[in-house]
């Protein structure tokens, strides 16, 4: 799993951080992947967080 956030789309709602703080964090008011957690911890909730991102800024690849 490879998780990334498009900074052009994220507007800092913080929902991903609320849902999964082990993988997502806030940097300068915008969502970011916690350094070293780009594999999403292989947690299925990462896909859920991506689907629920209000700006569709989270990408989950293989
Ligand atoms: S849920 Fe989406 S818009 Fe909100 S902080 Fe996370 S990546 Fe950004």
XYZ file of N, CA and C and ligand atoms in Angstrom:
194
model
N 0.848 -1.194 0.000
C 0.000 0.000 0.000
C 0.884 1.245 0.000
N 0.480 2.237 -0.814
C 1.236 3.505 -0.838
C 0.237 4.645 -0.709
N 0.378 5.404 0.357
C -0.581 6.457 0.661
C 0.041 7.821 0.401
N -0.721 8.683 -0.257
C -0.228 10.046 -0.460
C -1.404 11.014 -0.425
N -1.092 12.267 -0.182
C -2.095 13.333 -0.148
C -1.699 14.402 -1.150
N -2.643 14.765 -1.997
C -2.389 15.817 -2.978
C -2.576 17.175 -2.295
N -1.492 17.924 -2.107
C -1.601 19.214 -1.410
C -2.425 20.240 -2.177
N -2.605 19.991 -3.462
C -3.416 20.922 -4.262
C -4.900 20.741 -3.958
N -5.270 19.563 -3.500
C -6.683 19.266 -3.237
C -7.055 19.398 -1.760
N -6.136 19.027 -0.873
C -6.428 19.064 0.563
C -6.693 20.492 1.021
N -7.759 20.652 1.816
C -8.010 21.980 2.389
C -7.959 21.954 3.916
N -7.430 20.849 4.468
C -7.164 20.824 5.898
C -8.350 20.571 6.795
N -9.306 19.787 6.325
C -10.480 19.516 7.162
C -10.114 18.726 8.408
N -9.055 17.935 8.321
C -8.599 17.164 9.469
C -9.327 15.848 9.671
N -10.232 15.504 8.807
C -10.994 14.267 8.992
C -10.112 13.029 8.972
N -9.122 13.001 8.094
C -8.247 11.828 8.011
C -7.457 11.670 9.309
N -7.048 12.782 9.889
C -6.283 12.734 11.136
C -7.162 12.235 12.273
N -8.391 12.697 12.279
C -9.338 12.260 13.301
C -9.566 10.749 13.205
N -9.683 10.243 11.988
C -9.983 8.833 11.785
C -8.782 7.934 12.035
N -7.607 8.370 11.615
C -6.448 7.476 11.647
C -5.166 8.261 11.965
N -5.023 8.686 13.200
C -3.849 9.501 13.554
C -2.532 8.744 13.479
N -2.574 7.410 13.366
C -1.320 6.663 13.231
C -0.720 6.828 11.834
N -1.567 7.239 10.874
C -1.101 7.358 9.485
C -1.131 8.810 9.000
N -2.126 9.569 9.462
C -2.278 10.944 8.975
C -1.984 11.961 10.074
N -1.478 13.093 9.658
C -1.192 14.169 10.592
C -1.487 15.499 9.906
N -1.304 16.577 10.628
C -1.503 17.908 10.064
C -0.180 18.648 10.071
N 0.174 19.206 8.917
C 1.394 20.009 8.819
C 1.010 21.352 8.229
N 1.266 22.397 8.981
C 0.940 23.756 8.528
C -0.528 23.881 8.127
N -1.379 23.184 8.869
C -2.816 23.310 8.636
C -3.387 22.422 7.554
N -2.549 21.569 6.968
C -3.020 20.677 5.918
C -2.690 19.226 6.257
N -3.460 18.324 5.672
C -3.239 16.915 5.921
C -1.932 16.447 5.330
N -1.309 15.482 6.013
C -0.055 14.894 5.530
C 0.036 13.473 6.053
N 0.840 12.674 5.401
C 1.088 11.317 5.869
C 2.204 11.376 6.903
N 2.005 10.691 8.019
C 3.033 10.643 9.051
C 4.313 10.062 8.447
N 5.449 10.731 8.602
C 6.701 10.214 8.042
C 6.956 8.772 8.475
N 7.262 7.929 7.495
C 7.505 6.521 7.777
C 6.265 5.658 7.713
N 5.107 6.296 7.536
C 3.842 5.539 7.484
C 3.233 5.571 6.082
N 4.060 5.813 5.089
C 3.564 5.897 3.716
C 2.961 4.579 3.234
N 3.267 3.493 3.964
C 2.642 2.207 3.606
C 1.261 2.064 4.231
N 0.826 3.096 4.941
C -0.498 3.078 5.539
C -0.653 2.038 6.631
N 0.456 1.526 7.108
C 0.435 0.445 8.102
C -0.363 -0.753 7.587
N -0.622 -0.779 6.274
C -1.471 -1.831 5.688
C -2.804 -1.937 6.420
N -3.275 -0.815 6.910
C -4.535 -0.767 7.657
C -5.697 -0.535 6.687
N -6.696 -1.430 6.682
C -7.821 -1.242 5.758
C -8.586 0.061 5.983
N -8.439 0.647 7.154
C -9.134 1.900 7.421
C -8.563 3.059 6.614
N -7.367 2.870 6.063
C -6.790 3.906 5.207
C -7.681 4.134 3.988
N -8.153 3.039 3.402
C -9.038 3.189 2.225
C -10.339 3.879 2.610
N -10.823 3.580 3.780
C -12.044 4.228 4.254
C -11.799 5.724 4.423
N -10.660 6.072 5.014
C -10.331 7.486 5.198
C -10.209 8.190 3.849
N -9.631 7.488 2.873
C -9.491 8.082 1.537
C -10.864 8.328 0.908
N -11.754 7.369 1.060
C -13.096 7.519 0.476
C -13.875 8.636 1.151
N -13.591 8.874 2.424
C -14.341 9.878 3.170
C -13.701 11.263 3.145
N -12.530 11.362 2.542
C -11.900 12.690 2.428
C -12.812 13.586 1.586
N -13.257 14.710 2.142
C -14.214 15.555 1.427
C -13.673 16.168 0.139
N -12.379 16.202 -0.036
C -11.834 16.771 -1.272
C -11.139 15.724 -2.146
N -11.297 14.442 -1.769
C -10.699 13.348 -2.557
C -9.200 13.553 -2.751
N -8.547 14.032 -1.701
C -7.125 14.359 -1.816
C -6.214 13.177 -1.516
N -6.785 12.111 -0.934
C -5.956 10.974 -0.514
C -5.949 9.910 -1.606
N -4.755 9.483 -1.980
C -4.595 8.416 -2.961
C -3.992 7.192 -2.275
N -4.597 6.042 -2.547
C -4.065 4.785 -2.004
C -3.719 3.889 -3.178
N -2.428 3.612 -3.339
C -1.982 2.742 -4.420
C -1.484 1.424 -3.872
N -1.101 0.552 -4.759
C -0.591 -0.771 -4.331
C 0.919 -0.739 -4.234
S -9.525 14.479 5.071
Fe -8.792 15.174 3.049
S -9.111 17.393 3.035
Fe -9.220 16.718 5.166
S -7.120 16.983 5.965
Fe -7.317 14.863 5.237
S -6.535 14.930 3.120
Fe -7.022 17.036 3.705
